[in-house]
Amino acid sequence: MYRAHLFAFCLCFMTVLLIALILQGFRQAVDQEVHWEGQRQLVSQLGLTDLALWSEARYTRHISQADLFTPFQNMPGAPDLFPAGSILPPAFSLPQTRVEVVRQESSQ
Amino acid sequence: MILHPGILALLLGSAITLVMCLQAARLGLEVLAHWDPTRSDERQLMLERKTDLISTLMSYALGFQIVAGLLYLYTLEDLHRLFIGAMCATGTLNANEIGWMVLLLKIVLFFGAAFWVHFNQLDLRTEDTPLMRAKFRTLLALVPLLGLDLYLQVAYFSGLNPEIITSCCGSLFRLGNTGVASDLAGQPPGQTMVVFFSLATVQLVLIGFCLRKRTAIGRYLLFVSTAFFFLATLVAVVSFISPYIYQMPTHHCPFDMLQHHYNYIGYPFYIALFTGVFFGLLPGLSLPGVRIASLRPVIERFEHRWLWISLVAHLIVLLIVLWPILFSPFKLFGGAFG
Amino acid sequence: MTRQWKLLDYALASLLRRKGKNLSILVIYTLTVATLASVLFLTQSLRQEATKVLSGGPDLVVQRLMAGRHELVPLNYADPIRKLPGVKSVQPRVWGYYYDSLKKVNLTLMGLPAEPEILVLLEGERPSKGQEIAVGRGIADTYGFGVGDSLLLIDAAGEKQLYRITGLFETGSDLLTNDLILFPEAELRRFFAMPTNRATDLAVSVYNPREVATLAQKVRYHLPDSRPIGKTEILHTYDTVFHWRSGMLLTVSLAALIAFCILAWDKATGISADERREIGILKAVGWDTTDVLALKFWEGLAVSLVAFLLGTILAWTHTYVFGAGLLAPVIQGWSVLFPDFDLTPSVDLYQLFILGMLTVTPYIACTVIPSWKAAITDPDSVMRS
């Protein structure tokens, strides 16, 4: 019986820990509300529509603005992107624009 | 829409339950074909052992079925945000009419599996397991239902299209619309209340009567009355219980009360309702069993407990229904009634 | 009650007696739960973040289509929209992309309208004159610069332009501004060589958010070549994106789950001679098959509960304390600039239900039949061998 009680105690401990973690999450979400409010304000000030998560392509940077309507679609999961896209090699005529940093000391 | 974690879990769970029940049914067929309690050879012994496996499989299947039912409601709740016009689970159900069928089937399956497991346990407590054949025939009937459940879920979830504009509880249960749902909501709350509370009283009286006297007629009456009570409660939920819980005369949704916003009051309510109904139906359902000599003492031993559980569950349901009617400032009848 | 306690006690003892085997199952079980849980938690939190934050966005974005492609909107398109009842304001937005061929980074360039005077979450000053910009934290970290430094960018005419950085976005806003450069609107037009009577798209704000769908229809009626995108559609997009990602990852992890089930099945089937003898003796001393099955049930339950709880706690720690370090690459894709984000936990009962259904159910289903096979062991045959 001793073993079973110890085991039950461990289980209870882990359950309580998990519940505590989940409640902590709820509390954190309440605290976070202030930050979210700030970010919401920023979103409405700048009129942002998307998260800056995936910047590799137009349709991943602005997912919600991607075009689902044209015959040759540019959107995630677009049916005509995959098959031919994997057969064709990329054309290396990328724009030659670039970013250079000019440090404060050298510029002033 | 299939690649949603909740949907994946539901489909996986249903598929596993189906496979387990198929296995149980296969073994059941084998047992049905060769069962002969008079013999005591190797084969009969093996068959008896297989019945153990079948009951284990079915008990697990019932457990999964209960979890799956809750998960289904949760998933509907979670999906509603994807649909324009949906404010709660009702909206998701309306997006594709198969959803309601799945819900209905899940309720049927819940009761079916619960009764099966219960009678199986009773049966195993006797020496000669008299229900053997009846049990395995019902099992064979449950399996196609489980298959249908899986099929309908796949059809429902793959048919969901977020571009559909669905109607929600607001419009589904709106008075003046045509259709079953708004007919339900359109039931004059006063009338539904009278029906609900009188049926509830009948229930309590009948349970008390059955606790006192061991007559068959009381149990038959309780069975019939419980079935009516279940339906009446579902109608009452849409008609007046939800408006009282939500404190809003136009809000008729049966699922919103499961939400955090209403303190999850729906969980105790529905759990108590289902428990009360299940144990209220049991005495009536076991009446044919009482005629079997070996089963009779087992049933009589447990019946008292069933009736008490049912009574307590009924009281909980009544308490949850009455609380907002008596103690909240909200009045559905402009002071005339509540 | 006491009987069940004793069974549990015995089950634990028998689990401990075969430490190696059961520990390996437990570890793999826990890891399986932890992986699936991490996926669920991470995507759920990102979803929460997106819904919370993007709900501040424009009610309606109106794009223009020409020849089947997105096209700049003439500013006079705003007039018929402004006249629609229920429309509060129409704000032309000027924005576009800029590619750095050295670091292979895509940047988003955005024109800052005259209003508002003070920007939230910005350290430093708002870019107001020409040749001033405000930059997101991700760019500043990638290139290593700060407020006061300058950037050399190449404009549409191929000329090098020098821009002084007057503001940096605060760390908390990475998810929104990571790759963003803000210009004064007039300067960005000049940089892109965009005609002054055009904009990238129009952001419409309305009085009653419920009317957005109707307004979108009206916009489409008055301007047939326009494409209105409502805020609800934007939010739905993010809802589905993260569900999709999560579902994809889960489907991939299902292979691992199946492997785990096979392992569990195999371990449960291949019971050792010792174990067989043990069950044989139990039966010889009067245990029933159902008792052995109950014992097996407790064993399975003990393993499942420990693995489930431990796995979930591990996943929580991994996702919210260590920032989902192991999973981030999967979410990240090919992005060069990927924001660091502090995730806010968003775990509820629903996630735990899903998790239980995905892991515990298959494990139990896999072990039922092997346990039964073990339970029906005949004491006679065991003793004799």
Coordinates of N, CA and C in Angstrom, one line a residue, chain C residues 176-369:
Chain C
L176 N 5.4 42.0 -35.0 CA 4.7 42.9 -36.0 C 5.7 43.7 -36.9
T177 N 6.8 44.1 -36.3 CA 7.7 45.1 -36.9 C 9.0 44.6 -37.3
N178 N 9.2 43.2 -37.1 CA 10.6 42.7 -37.3 C 11.3 43.2 -38.5
D179 N 10.7 43.1 -39.7 CA 11.3 43.4 -40.9 C 10.8 44.7 -41.5
L180 N 10.4 45.6 -40.7 CA 9.7 46.8 -41.1 C 10.6 48.0 -41.2
I181 N 10.5 48.8 -42.2 CA 11.2 50.1 -42.2 C 10.1 51.2 -42.5
L182 N 10.0 52.1 -41.6 CA 9.0 53.2 -41.8 C 9.6 54.4 -42.4
F183 N 9.0 54.9 -43.5 CA 9.4 56.2 -44.1 C 8.3 57.2 -44.0
P184 N 8.7 58.5 -44.1 CA 7.6 59.5 -44.3 C 7.0 59.1 -45.6
E185 N 5.7 59.3 -45.7 CA 5.0 58.7 -46.9 C 5.5 59.4 -48.2
A186 N 5.7 60.7 -48.2 CA 6.2 61.3 -49.4 C 7.5 60.8 -49.9
E187 N 8.4 60.5 -48.9 CA 9.7 60.1 -49.2 C 9.7 58.7 -49.8
L188 N 8.8 57.8 -49.3 CA 8.6 56.4 -49.8 C 8.1 56.5 -51.2
R189 N 7.2 57.3 -51.5 CA 6.7 57.5 -52.9 C 7.8 57.8 -53.8
R190 N 8.7 58.7 -53.4 CA 9.8 59.2 -54.2 C 10.7 58.0 -54.4
F191 N 11.0 57.2 -53.3 CA 11.9 56.1 -53.3 C 11.4 55.0 -54.3
F192 N 10.1 54.7 -54.2 CA 9.6 53.7 -55.1 C 9.2 54.3 -56.5
A193 N 9.3 55.6 -56.6 CA 8.9 56.3 -57.8 C 7.4 55.9 -58.1
M194 N 6.6 56.1 -57.1 CA 5.2 55.8 -57.2 C 4.5 57.1 -57.5
P195 N 3.6 57.1 -58.5 CA 2.9 58.3 -58.8 C 2.1 58.9 -57.6
T196 N 2.0 60.2 -57.6 CA 1.4 60.8 -56.4 C -0.1 60.6 -56.3
N197 N -0.7 60.2 -57.4 CA -2.2 59.9 -57.4 C -2.5 58.5 -57.2
R198 N -1.5 57.7 -56.8 CA -1.7 56.3 -56.5 C -1.3 55.9 -55.1
A199 N -1.9 54.7 -54.7 CA -1.4 54.2 -53.4 C -1.4 52.7 -53.6
T200 N -0.8 52.0 -52.6 CA -0.7 50.5 -52.7 C -2.1 49.9 -52.5
D201 N -2.8 50.3 -51.5 CA -4.1 49.9 -51.3 C -4.8 50.9 -50.3
L202 N -6.1 50.7 -50.1 CA -6.8 51.6 -49.2 C -7.3 50.9 -48.0
A203 N -7.0 51.6 -46.8 CA -7.5 51.0 -45.6 C -8.8 51.7 -45.2
V204 N -9.9 51.0 -45.0 CA -11.2 51.6 -44.7 C -11.5 51.3 -43.3
S205 N -11.9 52.3 -42.5 CA -12.5 52.0 -41.2 C -13.9 52.3 -41.2
V206 N -14.7 51.5 -40.5 CA -16.2 51.7 -40.5 C -16.7 51.9 -39.1
Y207 N -17.9 52.4 -39.0 CA -18.5 52.6 -37.7 C -18.9 51.3 -37.0
N208 N -19.6 50.5 -37.8 CA -20.1 49.3 -37.2 C -19.5 48.0 -37.8
P209 N -18.6 47.3 -37.1 CA -17.9 46.2 -37.7 C -18.8 45.2 -38.3
R210 N -20.1 45.1 -37.9 CA -21.0 44.1 -38.4 C -21.3 44.4 -39.9
E211 N -21.1 45.7 -40.3 CA -21.5 46.0 -41.6 C -20.4 45.7 -42.7
V212 N -19.3 45.3 -42.2 CA -18.1 45.1 -43.1 C -18.5 44.3 -44.3
A213 N -19.2 43.2 -44.1 CA -19.5 42.3 -45.2 C -20.3 43.0 -46.3
T214 N -21.4 43.7 -45.8 CA -22.2 44.5 -46.7 C -21.4 45.6 -47.5
L215 N -20.6 46.3 -46.7 CA -19.8 47.3 -47.3 C -18.9 46.8 -48.4
A216 N -18.3 45.6 -48.1 CA -17.4 45.0 -49.1 C -18.2 44.7 -50.4
Q217 N -19.4 44.3 -50.2 CA -20.2 44.0 -51.4 C -20.4 45.3 -52.2
K218 N -20.8 46.4 -51.4 CA -21.0 47.7 -52.1 C -19.8 48.2 -52.8
V219 N -18.6 48.0 -52.1 CA -17.4 48.5 -52.7 C -17.2 47.8 -54.1
R220 N -17.4 46.5 -54.0 CA -17.2 45.7 -55.2 C -18.2 46.1 -56.3
Y221 N -19.4 46.5 -55.9 CA -20.4 47.0 -56.9 C -19.9 48.3 -57.5
H222 N -19.5 49.2 -56.7 CA -19.1 50.5 -57.2 C -17.8 50.5 -58.0
L223 N -16.8 49.7 -57.5 CA -15.5 49.6 -58.1 C -15.3 48.1 -58.5
P224 N -15.8 47.7 -59.7 CA -15.8 46.3 -60.0 C -14.3 45.7 -60.1
D225 N -13.3 46.5 -60.3 CA -12.0 45.9 -60.3 C -11.3 45.9 -59.0
S226 N -12.1 46.1 -57.9 CA -11.4 46.1 -56.6 C -11.6 44.8 -55.9
R227 N -10.7 44.6 -54.9 CA -10.8 43.4 -54.1 C -10.8 43.8 -52.6
P228 N -12.0 43.8 -52.0 CA -12.0 44.2 -50.6 C -11.7 42.9 -49.7
I229 N -10.8 43.1 -48.7 CA -10.5 42.1 -47.7 C -10.9 42.6 -46.3
G230 N -11.8 41.9 -45.7 CA -12.4 42.3 -44.4 C -11.4 41.8 -43.3
K231 N -11.6 42.5 -42.1 CA -10.8 42.1 -41.0 C -11.0 40.7 -40.5
T232 N -12.3 40.3 -40.6 CA -12.6 38.9 -40.2 C -11.8 37.9 -41.1
E233 N -11.7 38.2 -42.3 CA -11.0 37.3 -43.2 C -9.5 37.3 -42.9
I234 N -9.0 38.4 -42.5 CA -7.6 38.5 -42.0 C -7.4 37.6 -40.8
L235 N -8.3 37.7 -39.9 CA -8.2 36.9 -38.6 C -8.4 35.4 -38.9
H236 N -9.4 35.1 -39.8 CA -9.6 33.7 -40.2 C -8.3 33.1 -40.8
T237 N -7.7 34.0 -41.7 CA -6.5 33.5 -42.3 C -5.5 33.0 -41.3
Y238 N -5.3 33.8 -40.2 CA -4.3 33.4 -39.2 C -4.8 32.2 -38.4
D239 N -6.1 32.2 -38.1 CA -6.6 31.0 -37.4 C -6.3 29.7 -38.2
T240 N -6.6 29.8 -39.5 CA -6.4 28.5 -40.3 C -4.9 28.3 -40.5
V241 N -4.1 29.4 -40.7 CA -2.7 29.1 -40.9 C -2.1 28.3 -39.8
F242 N -2.4 28.7 -38.5 CA -1.8 28.0 -37.4 C -2.4 26.6 -37.2
H243 N -3.7 26.5 -37.5 CA -4.3 25.2 -37.4 C -3.6 24.2 -38.4
W244 N -3.4 24.8 -39.6 CA -2.8 24.1 -40.7 C -1.4 23.6 -40.3
R245 N -0.6 24.6 -39.9 CA 0.8 24.2 -39.4 C 0.7 23.1 -38.4
S246 N -0.2 23.4 -37.4 CA -0.2 22.4 -36.3 C -0.7 21.0 -36.8
G247 N -1.7 21.0 -37.7 CA -2.2 19.8 -38.2 C -1.1 19.1 -39.0
M248 N -0.3 19.9 -39.8 CA 0.7 19.3 -40.6 C 1.8 18.6 -39.7
L249 N 2.2 19.4 -38.7 CA 3.2 18.9 -37.8 C 2.7 17.6 -37.1
L250 N 1.4 17.7 -36.7 CA 0.8 16.5 -36.0 C 0.8 15.3 -36.9
T251 N 0.4 15.6 -38.2 CA 0.4 14.4 -39.1 C 1.7 13.8 -39.3
V252 N 2.8 14.7 -39.4 CA 4.1 14.2 -39.5 C 4.5 13.4 -38.2
S253 N 4.1 14.0 -37.1 CA 4.4 13.3 -35.8 C 3.6 12.0 -35.7
L254 N 2.6 11.8 -36.4 CA 1.8 10.6 -36.3 C 2.6 9.4 -36.7
A255 N 3.6 9.6 -37.6 CA 4.5 8.5 -37.9 C 5.2 8.0 -36.7
A256 N 5.7 9.0 -35.9 CA 6.4 8.7 -34.7 C 5.4 8.0 -33.7
L257 N 4.2 8.5 -33.7 CA 3.2 7.9 -32.8 C 3.0 6.4 -33.2
I258 N 2.9 6.1 -34.5 CA 2.7 4.8 -34.9 C 3.9 3.9 -34.5
A259 N 5.1 4.5 -34.7 CA 6.3 3.7 -34.3 C 6.2 3.4 -32.8
F260 N 5.8 4.4 -32.0 CA 5.6 4.2 -30.6 C 4.6 3.1 -30.3
C261 N 3.5 3.1 -31.0 CA 2.5 2.1 -30.7 C 3.0 0.7 -31.0
I262 N 3.8 0.6 -32.1 CA 4.3 -0.7 -32.5 C 5.2 -1.2 -31.3
L263 N 6.0 -0.2 -30.8 CA 6.9 -0.5 -29.7 C 6.1 -1.0 -28.5
A264 N 5.1 -0.2 -28.2 CA 4.3 -0.6 -27.0 C 3.6 -2.0 -27.2
W265 N 3.1 -2.2 -28.4 CA 2.5 -3.5 -28.7 C 3.5 -4.6 -28.6
D266 N 4.7 -4.4 -29.1 CA 5.8 -5.4 -29.1 C 6.2 -5.7 -27.7
K267 N 6.4 -4.6 -26.9 CA 6.8 -4.8 -25.5 C 5.8 -5.6 -24.7
A268 N 4.5 -5.2 -25.0 CA 3.4 -5.9 -24.3 C 3.2 -7.3 -24.7
T269 N 3.5 -7.6 -26.0 CA 3.4 -9.0 -26.5 C 4.5 -9.9 -26.0
G270 N 5.7 -9.3 -26.1 CA 6.8 -10.2 -25.8 C 7.1 -10.3 -24.3
I271 N 6.2 -10.9 -23.6 CA 6.4 -10.9 -22.1 C 7.4 -12.1 -21.9
S272 N 8.2 -11.8 -20.9 CA 9.3 -12.7 -20.6 C 8.8 -14.0 -19.9
A273 N 9.6 -15.0 -19.8 CA 9.2 -16.2 -19.1 C 9.0 -16.0 -17.7
D274 N 9.7 -15.0 -17.1 CA 9.5 -14.6 -15.7 C 8.1 -14.1 -15.5
E275 N 7.7 -13.2 -16.4 CA 6.4 -12.6 -16.2 C 5.3 -13.6 -16.4
R276 N 5.6 -14.5 -17.3 CA 4.6 -15.6 -17.6 C 4.4 -16.4 -16.4
R277 N 5.6 -16.7 -15.7 CA 5.5 -17.6 -14.6 C 4.8 -16.8 -13.4
E278 N 5.1 -15.5 -13.3 CA 4.5 -14.7 -12.3 C 2.9 -14.8 -12.4
I279 N 2.5 -14.6 -13.6 CA 1.0 -14.6 -13.8 C 0.5 -16.0 -13.5
G280 N 1.2 -17.1 -14.0 CA 0.8 -18.4 -13.7 C 0.7 -18.7 -12.2
I281 N 1.6 -18.2 -11.4 CA 1.6 -18.4 -10.0 C 0.4 -17.6 -9.4
L282 N 0.2 -16.4 -9.9 CA -0.9 -15.6 -9.4 C -2.2 -16.4 -9.6
K283 N -2.3 -17.0 -10.8 CA -3.6 -17.7 -11.1 C -3.7 -19.0 -10.2
A284 N -2.5 -19.6 -10.0 CA -2.5 -20.8 -9.2 C -3.0 -20.5 -7.7
V285 N -2.6 -19.3 -7.2 CA -3.0 -18.9 -5.9 C -4.4 -18.3 -5.8
G286 N -5.1 -18.4 -7.0 CA -6.5 -18.0 -6.9 C -6.9 -16.7 -7.6
W287 N -6.0 -16.1 -8.3 CA -6.4 -14.9 -9.1 C -7.2 -15.3 -10.3
D288 N -8.2 -14.5 -10.6 CA -9.0 -14.7 -11.8 C -8.4 -14.0 -13.0
T289 N -8.9 -14.4 -14.2 CA -8.4 -13.7 -15.4 C -8.8 -12.2 -15.3
T290 N -10.0 -11.9 -14.8 CA -10.4 -10.5 -14.7 C -9.5 -9.7 -13.7
D291 N -9.0 -10.4 -12.6 CA -8.1 -9.7 -11.7 C -6.8 -9.4 -12.4
V292 N -6.3 -10.3 -13.2 CA -5.0 -10.1 -13.9 C -5.3 -8.9 -14.9
L293 N -6.5 -8.9 -15.5 CA -6.8 -7.8 -16.5 C -6.8 -6.5 -15.7
A294 N -7.4 -6.5 -14.5 CA -7.4 -5.3 -13.7 C -6.0 -4.8 -13.4
L295 N -5.2 -5.8 -13.1 CA -3.8 -5.5 -12.8 C -3.1 -4.8 -14.0
K296 N -3.4 -5.4 -15.2 CA -2.8 -4.9 -16.4 C -3.3 -3.5 -16.7
F297 N -4.6 -3.3 -16.3 CA -5.2 -2.0 -16.5 C -4.5 -0.9 -15.7
W298 N -4.2 -1.3 -14.4 CA -3.6 -0.4 -13.5 C -2.2 -0.1 -14.0
E299 N -1.5 -1.1 -14.5 CA -0.1 -0.9 -15.0 C -0.2 0.1 -16.2
G300 N -1.1 -0.1 -17.1 CA -1.2 0.8 -18.3 C -1.6 2.2 -17.8
L301 N -2.5 2.3 -16.9 CA -2.9 3.6 -16.4 C -1.8 4.3 -15.7
A302 N -1.0 3.6 -14.9 CA 0.1 4.3 -14.2 C 1.1 4.8 -15.2
V303 N 1.4 4.0 -16.2 CA 2.4 4.4 -17.2 C 1.8 5.6 -18.0
S304 N 0.6 5.5 -18.4 CA 0.0 6.6 -19.2 C -0.1 7.9 -18.5
L305 N -0.6 7.8 -17.2 CA -0.7 9.0 -16.5 C 0.6 9.7 -16.2
V306 N 1.6 8.9 -15.8 CA 2.9 9.5 -15.6 C 3.4 10.1 -16.9
A307 N 3.4 9.4 -18.0 CA 3.9 9.9 -19.3 C 3.1 11.1 -19.7
F308 N 1.8 11.1 -19.5 CA 1.0 12.2 -20.0 C 1.3 13.5 -19.2
L309 N 1.3 13.4 -17.9 CA 1.6 14.5 -17.0 C 3.0 15.1 -17.3
L310 N 3.9 14.1 -17.2 CA 5.3 14.5 -17.4 C 5.6 15.1 -18.8
G311 N 5.0 14.5 -19.8 CA 5.2 15.0 -21.1 C 4.6 16.4 -21.3
T312 N 3.4 16.6 -20.7 CA 2.8 17.9 -20.8 C 3.6 19.0 -20.1
I313 N 4.1 18.6 -18.9 CA 4.9 19.6 -18.2 C 6.2 19.9 -18.9
L314 N 6.8 18.9 -19.5 CA 8.0 19.1 -20.3 C 7.7 20.0 -21.4
A315 N 6.6 19.8 -22.1 CA 6.2 20.6 -23.3 C 6.0 22.0 -22.9
W316 N 5.3 22.2 -21.8 CA 5.1 23.6 -21.3 C 6.4 24.3 -21.1
T317 N 7.3 23.6 -20.4 CA 8.6 24.2 -20.1 C 9.3 24.5 -21.4
H318 N 9.3 23.6 -22.3 CA 10.0 23.7 -23.6 C 9.4 24.9 -24.4
T319 N 8.1 25.0 -24.4 CA 7.5 26.0 -25.2 C 7.6 27.4 -24.6
Y320 N 7.3 27.5 -23.3 CA 7.2 28.8 -22.7 C 8.4 29.3 -22.0
V321 N 9.2 28.3 -21.5 CA 10.5 28.8 -20.8 C 11.6 28.9 -21.8
F322 N 11.7 27.9 -22.7 CA 12.8 27.9 -23.6 C 12.4 28.3 -25.0
G323 N 11.3 29.0 -25.1 CA 10.9 29.5 -26.4 C 10.7 28.6 -27.5
A324 N 10.4 27.3 -27.3 CA 10.1 26.3 -28.3 C 11.3 26.2 -29.2
G325 N 12.5 26.2 -28.6 CA 13.8 26.2 -29.4 C 13.9 25.0 -30.4
L326 N 13.3 23.9 -30.0 CA 13.5 22.7 -30.9 C 12.5 22.8 -32.1
L327 N 11.4 23.5 -31.9 CA 10.4 23.4 -32.9 C 10.4 24.7 -33.8
A328 N 11.0 25.8 -33.3 CA 11.0 27.0 -34.0 C 11.4 26.8 -35.5
P329 N 12.5 26.1 -35.8 CA 12.9 25.9 -37.2 C 11.8 25.4 -38.1
V330 N 10.9 24.6 -37.5 CA 9.8 24.1 -38.4 C 8.8 25.2 -38.7
I331 N 8.5 26.0 -37.7 CA 7.6 27.1 -37.9 C 8.2 28.1 -38.8
Q332 N 9.6 28.3 -38.7 CA 10.3 29.3 -39.3 C 10.3 29.3 -40.8
G333 N 10.3 28.1 -41.4 CA 10.4 28.1 -42.9 C 11.8 28.6 -43.3
W334 N 11.8 29.3 -44.4 CA 13.0 29.8 -45.0 C 13.3 31.3 -44.6
S335 N 12.6 31.8 -43.7 CA 12.8 33.2 -43.4 C 14.2 33.5 -42.8
V336 N 14.8 34.5 -43.4 CA 16.1 34.9 -42.8 C 15.9 35.7 -41.6
L337 N 14.9 36.6 -41.6 CA 14.6 37.4 -40.5 C 13.4 36.8 -39.8
F338 N 13.7 36.1 -38.7 CA 12.6 35.5 -38.0 C 12.5 36.1 -36.6
P339 N 11.4 36.6 -36.2 CA 11.3 37.4 -34.9 C 11.5 36.4 -33.8
D340 N 12.1 37.0 -32.7 CA 12.1 36.3 -31.4 C 10.8 36.7 -30.8
F341 N 10.1 35.7 -30.3 CA 8.9 36.1 -29.6 C 8.8 35.5 -28.2
D342 N 8.3 36.2 -27.3 CA 8.0 35.6 -26.0 C 6.6 35.1 -26.1
L343 N 6.4 33.8 -26.0 CA 5.0 33.3 -26.2 C 4.3 33.5 -24.9
T344 N 3.0 33.8 -25.0 CA 2.2 33.8 -23.8 C 1.4 32.5 -23.8
P345 N 1.5 31.8 -22.7 CA 0.8 30.5 -22.6 C -0.7 30.6 -23.0
S346 N -1.2 29.7 -23.7 CA -2.6 29.6 -24.0 C -3.0 28.2 -24.0
V347 N -2.8 27.5 -22.9 CA -3.2 26.1 -22.8 C -4.5 26.0 -22.0
D348 N -5.4 25.2 -22.6 CA -6.6 25.0 -21.8 C -7.0 23.5 -21.9
L349 N -8.2 23.2 -21.3 CA -8.6 21.9 -21.2 C -8.7 21.2 -22.6
Y350 N -9.1 22.0 -23.6 CA -9.3 21.5 -25.0 C -8.0 20.9 -25.5
Q351 N -6.8 21.6 -25.3 CA -5.6 21.1 -25.8 C -5.2 19.8 -25.1
L352 N -5.6 19.7 -23.8 CA -5.3 18.5 -23.0 C -6.1 17.3 -23.5
F353 N -7.4 17.6 -23.8 CA -8.3 16.6 -24.4 C -7.7 16.1 -25.7
I354 N -7.3 17.0 -26.6 CA -6.8 16.6 -27.9 C -5.5 15.7 -27.7
L355 N -4.7 16.2 -26.8 CA -3.4 15.5 -26.5 C -3.7 14.0 -26.0
G356 N -4.7 14.0 -25.0 CA -5.0 12.6 -24.5 C -5.5 11.7 -25.6
M357 N -6.4 12.3 -26.4 CA -7.0 11.5 -27.5 C -5.9 11.0 -28.4
L358 N -4.9 11.8 -28.7 CA -3.9 11.5 -29.7 C -2.9 10.5 -29.1
T359 N -2.6 10.5 -27.8 CA -1.6 9.7 -27.3 C -2.1 8.5 -26.5
V360 N -2.9 8.8 -25.5 CA -3.3 7.7 -24.6 C -4.2 6.7 -25.3
T361 N -5.1 7.1 -26.1 CA -6.0 6.2 -26.8 C -5.2 5.2 -27.6
P362 N -4.3 5.6 -28.5 CA -3.6 4.5 -29.2 C -2.8 3.6 -28.3
Y363 N -2.2 4.2 -27.2 CA -1.4 3.3 -26.4 C -2.3 2.2 -25.7
I364 N -3.4 2.6 -25.2 CA -4.3 1.7 -24.6 C -4.8 0.6 -25.6
A365 N -5.2 1.2 -26.7 CA -5.7 0.2 -27.8 C -4.7 -0.8 -28.1
C366 N -3.4 -0.4 -28.1 CA -2.3 -1.3 -28.5 C -2.0 -2.3 -27.5
T367 N -2.3 -2.0 -26.2 CA -1.9 -2.9 -25.2 C -3.0 -3.9 -24.7
V368 N -4.3 -3.6 -25.1 CA -5.4 -4.4 -24.6 C -5.2 -5.9 -24.9
I369 N -5.0 -6.2 -26.2 CA -5.0 -7.6 -26.6 C -3.7 -8.3 -26.0

